[in-house]
mmCIF file of C-alpha atoms in Angstrom:
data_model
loop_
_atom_site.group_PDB
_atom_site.id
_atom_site.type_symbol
_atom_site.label_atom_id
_atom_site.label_comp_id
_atom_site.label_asym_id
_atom_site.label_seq_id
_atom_site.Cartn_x
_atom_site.Cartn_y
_atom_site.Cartn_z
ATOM 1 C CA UNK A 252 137.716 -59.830 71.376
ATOM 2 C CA UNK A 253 137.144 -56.096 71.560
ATOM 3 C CA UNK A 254 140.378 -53.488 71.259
ATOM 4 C CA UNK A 255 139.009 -51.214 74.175
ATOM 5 C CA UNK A 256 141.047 -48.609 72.467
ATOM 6 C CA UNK A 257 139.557 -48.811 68.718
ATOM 7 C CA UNK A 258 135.989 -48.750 70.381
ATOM 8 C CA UNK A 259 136.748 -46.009 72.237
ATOM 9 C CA UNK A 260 137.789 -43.685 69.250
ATOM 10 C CA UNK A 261 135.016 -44.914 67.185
ATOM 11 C CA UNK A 262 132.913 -43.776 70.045
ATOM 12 C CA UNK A 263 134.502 -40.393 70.151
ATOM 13 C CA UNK A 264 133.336 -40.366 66.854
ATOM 14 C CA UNK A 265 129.996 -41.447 67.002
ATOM 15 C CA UNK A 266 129.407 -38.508 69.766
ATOM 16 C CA UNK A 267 130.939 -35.935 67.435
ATOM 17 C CA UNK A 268 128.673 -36.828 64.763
ATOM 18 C CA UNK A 269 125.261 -37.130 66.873
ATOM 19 C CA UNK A 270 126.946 -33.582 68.678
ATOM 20 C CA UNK A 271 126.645 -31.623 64.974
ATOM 21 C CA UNK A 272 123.140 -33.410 64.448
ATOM 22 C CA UNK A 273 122.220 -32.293 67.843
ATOM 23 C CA UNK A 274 123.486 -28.649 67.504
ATOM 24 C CA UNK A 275 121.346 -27.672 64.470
ATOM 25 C CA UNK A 276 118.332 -28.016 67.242
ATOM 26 C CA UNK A 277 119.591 -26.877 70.040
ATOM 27 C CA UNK A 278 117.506 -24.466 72.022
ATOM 28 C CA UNK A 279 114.889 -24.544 69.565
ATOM 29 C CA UNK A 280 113.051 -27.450 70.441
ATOM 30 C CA UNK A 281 110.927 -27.790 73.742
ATOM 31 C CA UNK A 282 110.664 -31.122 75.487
ATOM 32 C CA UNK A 283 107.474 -32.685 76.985
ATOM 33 C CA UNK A 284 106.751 -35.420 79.571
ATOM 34 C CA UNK A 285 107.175 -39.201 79.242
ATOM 35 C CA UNK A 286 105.445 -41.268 81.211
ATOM 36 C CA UNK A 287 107.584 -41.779 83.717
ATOM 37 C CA UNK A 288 108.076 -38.102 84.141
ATOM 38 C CA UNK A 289 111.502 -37.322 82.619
ATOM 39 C CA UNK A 290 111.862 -34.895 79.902
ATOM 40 C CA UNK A 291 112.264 -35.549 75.936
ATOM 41 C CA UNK A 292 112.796 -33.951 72.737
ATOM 42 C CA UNK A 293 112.056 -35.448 69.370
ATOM 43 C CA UNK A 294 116.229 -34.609 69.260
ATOM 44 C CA UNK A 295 116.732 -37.059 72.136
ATOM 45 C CA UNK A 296 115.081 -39.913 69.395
ATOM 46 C CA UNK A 297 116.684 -38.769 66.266
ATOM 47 C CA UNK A 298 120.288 -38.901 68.107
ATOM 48 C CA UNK A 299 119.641 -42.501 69.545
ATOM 49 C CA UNK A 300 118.194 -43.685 66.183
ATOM 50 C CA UNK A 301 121.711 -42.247 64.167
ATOM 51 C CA UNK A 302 123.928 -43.961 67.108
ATOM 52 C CA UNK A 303 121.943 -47.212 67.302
ATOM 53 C CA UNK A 304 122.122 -47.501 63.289
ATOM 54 C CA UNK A 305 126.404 -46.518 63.218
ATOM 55 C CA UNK A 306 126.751 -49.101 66.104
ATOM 56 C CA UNK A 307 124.864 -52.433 64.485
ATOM 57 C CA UNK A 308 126.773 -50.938 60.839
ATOM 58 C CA UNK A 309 130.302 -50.979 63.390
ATOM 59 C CA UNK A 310 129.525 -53.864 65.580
ATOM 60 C CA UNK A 311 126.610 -56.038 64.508
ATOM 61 C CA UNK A 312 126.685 -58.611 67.431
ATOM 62 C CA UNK A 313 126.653 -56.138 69.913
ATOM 63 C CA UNK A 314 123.804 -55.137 71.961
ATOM 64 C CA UNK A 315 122.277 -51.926 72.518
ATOM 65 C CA UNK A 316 120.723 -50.092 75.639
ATOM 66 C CA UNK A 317 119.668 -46.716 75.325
ATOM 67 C CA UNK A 318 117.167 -44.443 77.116
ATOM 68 C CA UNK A 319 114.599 -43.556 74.123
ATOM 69 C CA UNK A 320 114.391 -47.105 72.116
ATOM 70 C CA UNK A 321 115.747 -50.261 73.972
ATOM 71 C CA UNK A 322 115.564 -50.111 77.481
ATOM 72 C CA UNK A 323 116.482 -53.672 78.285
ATOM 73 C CA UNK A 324 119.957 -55.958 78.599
ATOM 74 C CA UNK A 325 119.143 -59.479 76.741
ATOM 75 C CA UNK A 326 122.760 -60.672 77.869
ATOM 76 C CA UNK A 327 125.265 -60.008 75.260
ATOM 77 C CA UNK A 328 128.754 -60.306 75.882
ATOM 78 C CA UNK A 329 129.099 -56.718 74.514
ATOM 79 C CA UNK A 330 126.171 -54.180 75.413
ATOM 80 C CA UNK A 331 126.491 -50.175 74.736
ATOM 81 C CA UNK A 332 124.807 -48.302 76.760
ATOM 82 C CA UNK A 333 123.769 -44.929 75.683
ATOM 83 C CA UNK A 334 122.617 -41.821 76.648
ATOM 84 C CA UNK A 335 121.755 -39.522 73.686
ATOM 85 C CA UNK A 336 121.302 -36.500 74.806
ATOM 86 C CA UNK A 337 121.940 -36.069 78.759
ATOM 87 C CA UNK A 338 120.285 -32.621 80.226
ATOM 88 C CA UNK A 339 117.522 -32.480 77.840
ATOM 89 C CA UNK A 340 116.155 -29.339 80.086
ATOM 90 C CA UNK A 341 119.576 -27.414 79.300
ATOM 91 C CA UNK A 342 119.243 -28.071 75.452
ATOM 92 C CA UNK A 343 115.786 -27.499 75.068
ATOM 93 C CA UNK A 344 116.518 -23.478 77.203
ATOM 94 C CA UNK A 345 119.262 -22.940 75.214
ATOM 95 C CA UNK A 346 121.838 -23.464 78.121
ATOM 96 C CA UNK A 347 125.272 -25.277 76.502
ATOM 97 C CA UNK A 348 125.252 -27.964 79.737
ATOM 98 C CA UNK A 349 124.243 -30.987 77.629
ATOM 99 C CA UNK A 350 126.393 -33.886 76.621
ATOM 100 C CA UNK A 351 126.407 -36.956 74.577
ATOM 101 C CA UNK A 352 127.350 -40.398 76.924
ATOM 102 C CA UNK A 353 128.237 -43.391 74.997
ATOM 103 C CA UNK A 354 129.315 -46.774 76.884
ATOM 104 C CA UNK A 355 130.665 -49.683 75.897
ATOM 105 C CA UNK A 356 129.938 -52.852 78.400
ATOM 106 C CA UNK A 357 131.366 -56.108 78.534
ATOM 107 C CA UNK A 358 130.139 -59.040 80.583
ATOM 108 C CA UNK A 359 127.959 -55.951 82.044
ATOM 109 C CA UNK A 360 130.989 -53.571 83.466
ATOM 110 C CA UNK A 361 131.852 -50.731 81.896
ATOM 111 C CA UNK A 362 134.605 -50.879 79.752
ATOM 112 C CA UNK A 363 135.106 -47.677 77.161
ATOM 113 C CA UNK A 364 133.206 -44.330 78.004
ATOM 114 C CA UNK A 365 132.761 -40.914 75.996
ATOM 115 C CA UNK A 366 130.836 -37.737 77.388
ATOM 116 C CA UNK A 367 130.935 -35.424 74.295
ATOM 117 C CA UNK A 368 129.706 -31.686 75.216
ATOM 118 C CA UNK A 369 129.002 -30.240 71.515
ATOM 119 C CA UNK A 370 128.306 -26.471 72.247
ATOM 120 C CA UNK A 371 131.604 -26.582 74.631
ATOM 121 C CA UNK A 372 133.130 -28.375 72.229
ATOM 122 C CA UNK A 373 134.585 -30.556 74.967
ATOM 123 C CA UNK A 374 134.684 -34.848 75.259
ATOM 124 C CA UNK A 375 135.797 -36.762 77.606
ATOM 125 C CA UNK A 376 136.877 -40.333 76.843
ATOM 126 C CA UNK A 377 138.301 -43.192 78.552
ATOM 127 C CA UNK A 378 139.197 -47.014 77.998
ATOM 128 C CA UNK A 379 139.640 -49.887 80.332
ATOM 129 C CA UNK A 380 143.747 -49.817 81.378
ATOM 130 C CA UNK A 381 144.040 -47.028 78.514
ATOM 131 C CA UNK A 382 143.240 -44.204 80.996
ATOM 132 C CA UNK A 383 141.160 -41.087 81.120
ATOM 133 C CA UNK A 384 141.474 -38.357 78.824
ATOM 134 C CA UNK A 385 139.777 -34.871 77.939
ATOM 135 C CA UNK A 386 140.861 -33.300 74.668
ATOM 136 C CA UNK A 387 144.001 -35.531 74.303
ATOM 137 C CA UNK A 388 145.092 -34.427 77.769
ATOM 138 C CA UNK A 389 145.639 -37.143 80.297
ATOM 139 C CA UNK A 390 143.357 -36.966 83.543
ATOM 140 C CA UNK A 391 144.313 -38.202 86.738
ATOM 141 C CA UNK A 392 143.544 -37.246 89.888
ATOM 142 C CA UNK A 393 146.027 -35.494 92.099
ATOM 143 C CA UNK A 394 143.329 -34.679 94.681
ATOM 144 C CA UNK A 395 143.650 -32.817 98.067
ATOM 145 C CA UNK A 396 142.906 -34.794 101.153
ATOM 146 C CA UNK A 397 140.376 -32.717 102.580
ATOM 147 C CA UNK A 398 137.204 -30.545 101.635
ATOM 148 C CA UNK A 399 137.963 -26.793 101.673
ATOM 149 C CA UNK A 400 135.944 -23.500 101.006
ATOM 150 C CA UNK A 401 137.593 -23.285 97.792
ATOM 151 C CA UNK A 402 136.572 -27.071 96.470
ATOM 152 C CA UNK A 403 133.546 -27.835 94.461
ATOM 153 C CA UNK A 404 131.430 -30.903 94.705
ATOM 154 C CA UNK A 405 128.590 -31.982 92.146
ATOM 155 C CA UNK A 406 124.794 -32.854 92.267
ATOM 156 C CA UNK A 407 121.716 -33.203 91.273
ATOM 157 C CA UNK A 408 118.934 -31.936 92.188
ATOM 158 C CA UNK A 409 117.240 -34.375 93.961
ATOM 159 C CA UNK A 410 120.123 -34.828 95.732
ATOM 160 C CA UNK A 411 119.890 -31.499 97.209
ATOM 161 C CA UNK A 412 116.615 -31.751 97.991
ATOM 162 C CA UNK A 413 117.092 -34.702 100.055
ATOM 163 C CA UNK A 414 120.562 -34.005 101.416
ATOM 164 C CA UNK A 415 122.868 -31.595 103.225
ATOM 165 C CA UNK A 416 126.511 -31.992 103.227
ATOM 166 C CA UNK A 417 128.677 -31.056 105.882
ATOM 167 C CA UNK A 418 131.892 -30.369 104.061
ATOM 168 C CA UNK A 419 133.481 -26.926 103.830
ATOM 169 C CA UNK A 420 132.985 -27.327 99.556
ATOM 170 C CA UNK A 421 130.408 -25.591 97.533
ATOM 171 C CA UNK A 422 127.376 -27.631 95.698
ATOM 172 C CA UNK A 423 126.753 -27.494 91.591
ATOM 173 C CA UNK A 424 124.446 -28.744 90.247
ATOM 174 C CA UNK A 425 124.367 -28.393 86.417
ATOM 175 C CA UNK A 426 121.481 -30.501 84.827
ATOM 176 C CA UNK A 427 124.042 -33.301 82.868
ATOM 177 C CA UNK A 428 124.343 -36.498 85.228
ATOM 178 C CA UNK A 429 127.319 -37.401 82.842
ATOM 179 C CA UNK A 430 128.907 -34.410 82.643
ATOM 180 C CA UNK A 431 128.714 -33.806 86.806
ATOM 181 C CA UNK A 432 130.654 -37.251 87.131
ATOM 182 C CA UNK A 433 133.100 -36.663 84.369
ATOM 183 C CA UNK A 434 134.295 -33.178 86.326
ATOM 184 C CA UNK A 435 135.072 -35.584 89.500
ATOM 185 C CA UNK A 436 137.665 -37.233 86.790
ATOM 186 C CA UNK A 437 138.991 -34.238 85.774
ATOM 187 C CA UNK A 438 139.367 -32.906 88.737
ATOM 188 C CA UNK A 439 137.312 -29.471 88.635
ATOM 189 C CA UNK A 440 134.950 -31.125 91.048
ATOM 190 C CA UNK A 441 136.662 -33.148 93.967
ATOM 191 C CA UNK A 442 132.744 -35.439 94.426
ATOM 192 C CA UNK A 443 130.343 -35.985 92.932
ATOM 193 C CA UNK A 444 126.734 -37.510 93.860
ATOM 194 C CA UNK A 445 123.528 -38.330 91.769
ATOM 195 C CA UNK A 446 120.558 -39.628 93.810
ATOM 196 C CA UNK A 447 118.643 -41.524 91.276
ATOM 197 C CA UNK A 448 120.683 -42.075 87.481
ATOM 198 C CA UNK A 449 119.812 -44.647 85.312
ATOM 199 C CA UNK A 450 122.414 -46.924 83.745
ATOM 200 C CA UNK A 451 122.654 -44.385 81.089
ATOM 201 C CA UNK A 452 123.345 -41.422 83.343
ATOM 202 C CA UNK A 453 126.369 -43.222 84.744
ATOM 203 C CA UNK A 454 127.962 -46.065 82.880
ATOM 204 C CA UNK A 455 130.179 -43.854 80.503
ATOM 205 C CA UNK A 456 131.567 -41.672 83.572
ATOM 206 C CA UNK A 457 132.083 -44.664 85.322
ATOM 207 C CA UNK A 458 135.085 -45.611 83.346
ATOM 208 C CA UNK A 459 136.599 -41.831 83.158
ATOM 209 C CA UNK A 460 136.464 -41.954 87.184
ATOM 210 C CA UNK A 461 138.413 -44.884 87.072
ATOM 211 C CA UNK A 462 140.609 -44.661 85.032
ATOM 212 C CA UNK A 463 141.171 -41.151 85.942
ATOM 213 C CA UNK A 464 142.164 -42.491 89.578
ATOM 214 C CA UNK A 465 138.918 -41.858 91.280
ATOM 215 C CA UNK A 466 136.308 -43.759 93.304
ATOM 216 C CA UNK A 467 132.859 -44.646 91.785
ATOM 217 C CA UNK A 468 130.032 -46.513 93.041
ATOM 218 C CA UNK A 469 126.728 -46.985 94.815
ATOM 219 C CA UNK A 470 127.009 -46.404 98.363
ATOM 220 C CA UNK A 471 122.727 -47.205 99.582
ATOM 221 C CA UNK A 472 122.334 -50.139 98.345
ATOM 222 C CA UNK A 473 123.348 -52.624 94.910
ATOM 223 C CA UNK A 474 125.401 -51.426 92.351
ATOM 224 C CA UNK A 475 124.837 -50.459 89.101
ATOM 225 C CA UNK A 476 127.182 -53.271 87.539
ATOM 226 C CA UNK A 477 127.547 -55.613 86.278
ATOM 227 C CA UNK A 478 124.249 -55.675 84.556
ATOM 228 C CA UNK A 479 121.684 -58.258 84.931
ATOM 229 C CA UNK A 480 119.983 -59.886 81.667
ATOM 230 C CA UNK A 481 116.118 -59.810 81.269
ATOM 231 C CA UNK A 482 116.137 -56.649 83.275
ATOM 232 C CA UNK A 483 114.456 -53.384 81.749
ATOM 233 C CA UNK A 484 116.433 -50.721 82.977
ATOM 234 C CA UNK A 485 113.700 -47.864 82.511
ATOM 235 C CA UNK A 486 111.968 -49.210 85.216
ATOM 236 C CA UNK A 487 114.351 -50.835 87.233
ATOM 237 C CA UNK A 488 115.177 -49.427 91.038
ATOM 238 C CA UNK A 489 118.387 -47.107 90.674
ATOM 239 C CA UNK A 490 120.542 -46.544 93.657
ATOM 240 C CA UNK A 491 122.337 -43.272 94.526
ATOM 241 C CA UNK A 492 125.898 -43.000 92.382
ATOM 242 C CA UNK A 493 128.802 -41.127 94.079
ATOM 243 C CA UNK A 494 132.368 -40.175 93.390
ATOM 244 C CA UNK A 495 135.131 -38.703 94.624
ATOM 245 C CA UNK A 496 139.239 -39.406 94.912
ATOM 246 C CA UNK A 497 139.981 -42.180 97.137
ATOM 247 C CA UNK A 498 141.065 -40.024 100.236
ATOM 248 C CA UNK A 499 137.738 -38.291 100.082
ATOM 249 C CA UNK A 500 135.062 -40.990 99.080
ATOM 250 C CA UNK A 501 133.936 -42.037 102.442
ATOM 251 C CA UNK A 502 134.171 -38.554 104.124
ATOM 252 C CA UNK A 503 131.623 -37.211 101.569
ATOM 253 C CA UNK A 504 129.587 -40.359 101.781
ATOM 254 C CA UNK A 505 129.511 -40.178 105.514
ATOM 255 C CA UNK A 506 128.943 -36.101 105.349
ATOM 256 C CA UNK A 507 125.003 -36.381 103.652
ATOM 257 C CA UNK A 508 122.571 -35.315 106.645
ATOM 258 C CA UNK A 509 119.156 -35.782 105.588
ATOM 259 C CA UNK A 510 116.867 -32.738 105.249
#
C-alpha cells in the first residue's frame, strides 16, 4: 500500500528537480510539430526521461504514462501519469506560464497531484484526504455563488474558439492546461474549462480541485477516470474537462453557447 502523503512529497520533489533541468533551456529552445500536431521540445523528452528513471529507482512496480515516451495504461494497480513540460509554446517564447504535472493513479483515479511552475517558482500539490496545498498554504475553496464582472474563469483556446460564455466573468487563457485547473483550486479563477486535454493535461489538477473543495469532471461525454488498460492515451478520444466550486459548476456548464 501507497502513503498518498510520502508520494506526494517525493513528487514535489521530482518536479523541483526536472523544474532546474528545465530552466537552464528555457526560452532558448524552439519546438516543432509531432505528428499529431502538438508542439515539442527536445526539453519536453529530456524531462520525461529524468522523471521516468527517479520513478522506476522510487517505485519499481509502478507504471508509467507520460506524453513523450509511454503513451499507454497496461493495468497496474499504481500508474503515474505525467506531463513533463505543460505549455511547451510558453517555454519555448520565453513566457514563464509553463509547469511540471506529475500524477499518481491508483486503480486508474487520481490519487496524489503536483503542478510545479519553475520560473514562478510556484507548486501546487495535493493528496487523496490530505488536501490541497500551494506553497505550504492550505487551499480550499470559499467561492462566491455567482459569476461577477470582477471573477475570472479559465480556458483554452479551443475552447474559445468553439464557445461563448454567458457569465458576467472575464476569460484567460494562459497556454498551461495544468496550471488553468490548478487556479480553479486556488481560487484565483472561480472555472475552469479545457476542450480537448489528454490524461496528462488533467489528472494532477484533478486531485488539487478536489481536495481543494471544487468540482471536476467531464461534462460531454465519458470521463477521464478511472483509466482503462490496453488503451493508448495519445490517441484516445478526450472529452471536454471543466471545473468550478460546487455552487457554480452547472451554471458555467450550462452558460457555453456555441459560436
Amino acid at each position: 500500500m501507497v502513503d498518498y502523503r510520502e508520494a506526494m512529497e517525493f513528487a514535489r520533489h521530482l518536479a523541483w528537480h526536472t523544474g532546474r533541468q528545465l530552466l537552464k533551456a528555457f526560452g532558448e529552445i524552439k519546438a516543432t510539430h509531432k505528428a499529431d500536431g502538438t508542439l515539442v521540445t527536445q526539453a519536453d523528452v529530456d524531462a520525461d526521461r529524468i522523471i521516468a528513471r527517479m520513478l522506476r529507482g522510487r517505485y519499481p512496480d509502478h507504471g508509467i504514462v507520460s506524453e513523450e515516451l509511454s503513451t499507454v495504461y497496461r493495468g497496474e494497480s499504481y500508474v503515474w501519469v505525467v506531463d513533463p513540460l505543460d505549455g511547451t509554446a510558453n517555454f519555448s517564447w520565453g513566457l514563464p506560464i509553463w509547469s511540471v504535472a506529475i500524477a499518481l493513479l491508483h486503480r486508474g483515479y487520481p490519487v496524489v497531484g503536483v503542478v510545479h511552475l519553475p520560473a514562478l517558482r510556484q507548486t501546487f500539490y495535493a493528496a487523496r484526504g490530505e488536501g490541497a496545498f500551494l506553497e505550504g498554504r492550505p487551499l480550499r475553496l470559499n467561492p462566491p455563488t455567482a459569476f461577477t464582472a470582477d471573477h475570472l474563469y479559465t480556458v483554452c483556446t479551443r475552447t474559445m474558439r468553439r464557445y461563448r460564455f454567458r457569465v458576467a466573468a472575464k476569460p484567460r487563457i494562459l497556454g498551461s492546461a495544468a496550471y488553468n485547473l490548478a487556479l480553479v483550486a486556488q481560487g484565483v479563477a472561480v472555472a475552469g474549462m479545457e476542450l480537448t486535454p489528454k490524461v496528462w493535461d488533467v489528472a494532477a489538477s484533478w486531485v488539487l480541485v478536489e481536495e481543494a473543495g471544487g468540482v471536476i469532471g467531464c461534462p460531454d461525454g465519458e470521463s477521464h477516470f478511472p483509466l482503462h488498460p490496453g488503451v493508448d492515451l495519445n490517441a484516445r478520444p478526450v472529452t471536454t474537462a471543466a471545473a468550478a466550486s460546487p455552487a457554480l459548476y452547472e451554471t458555467f456548464i450550462a452558460s457555453r453557447q456555441r459560436l
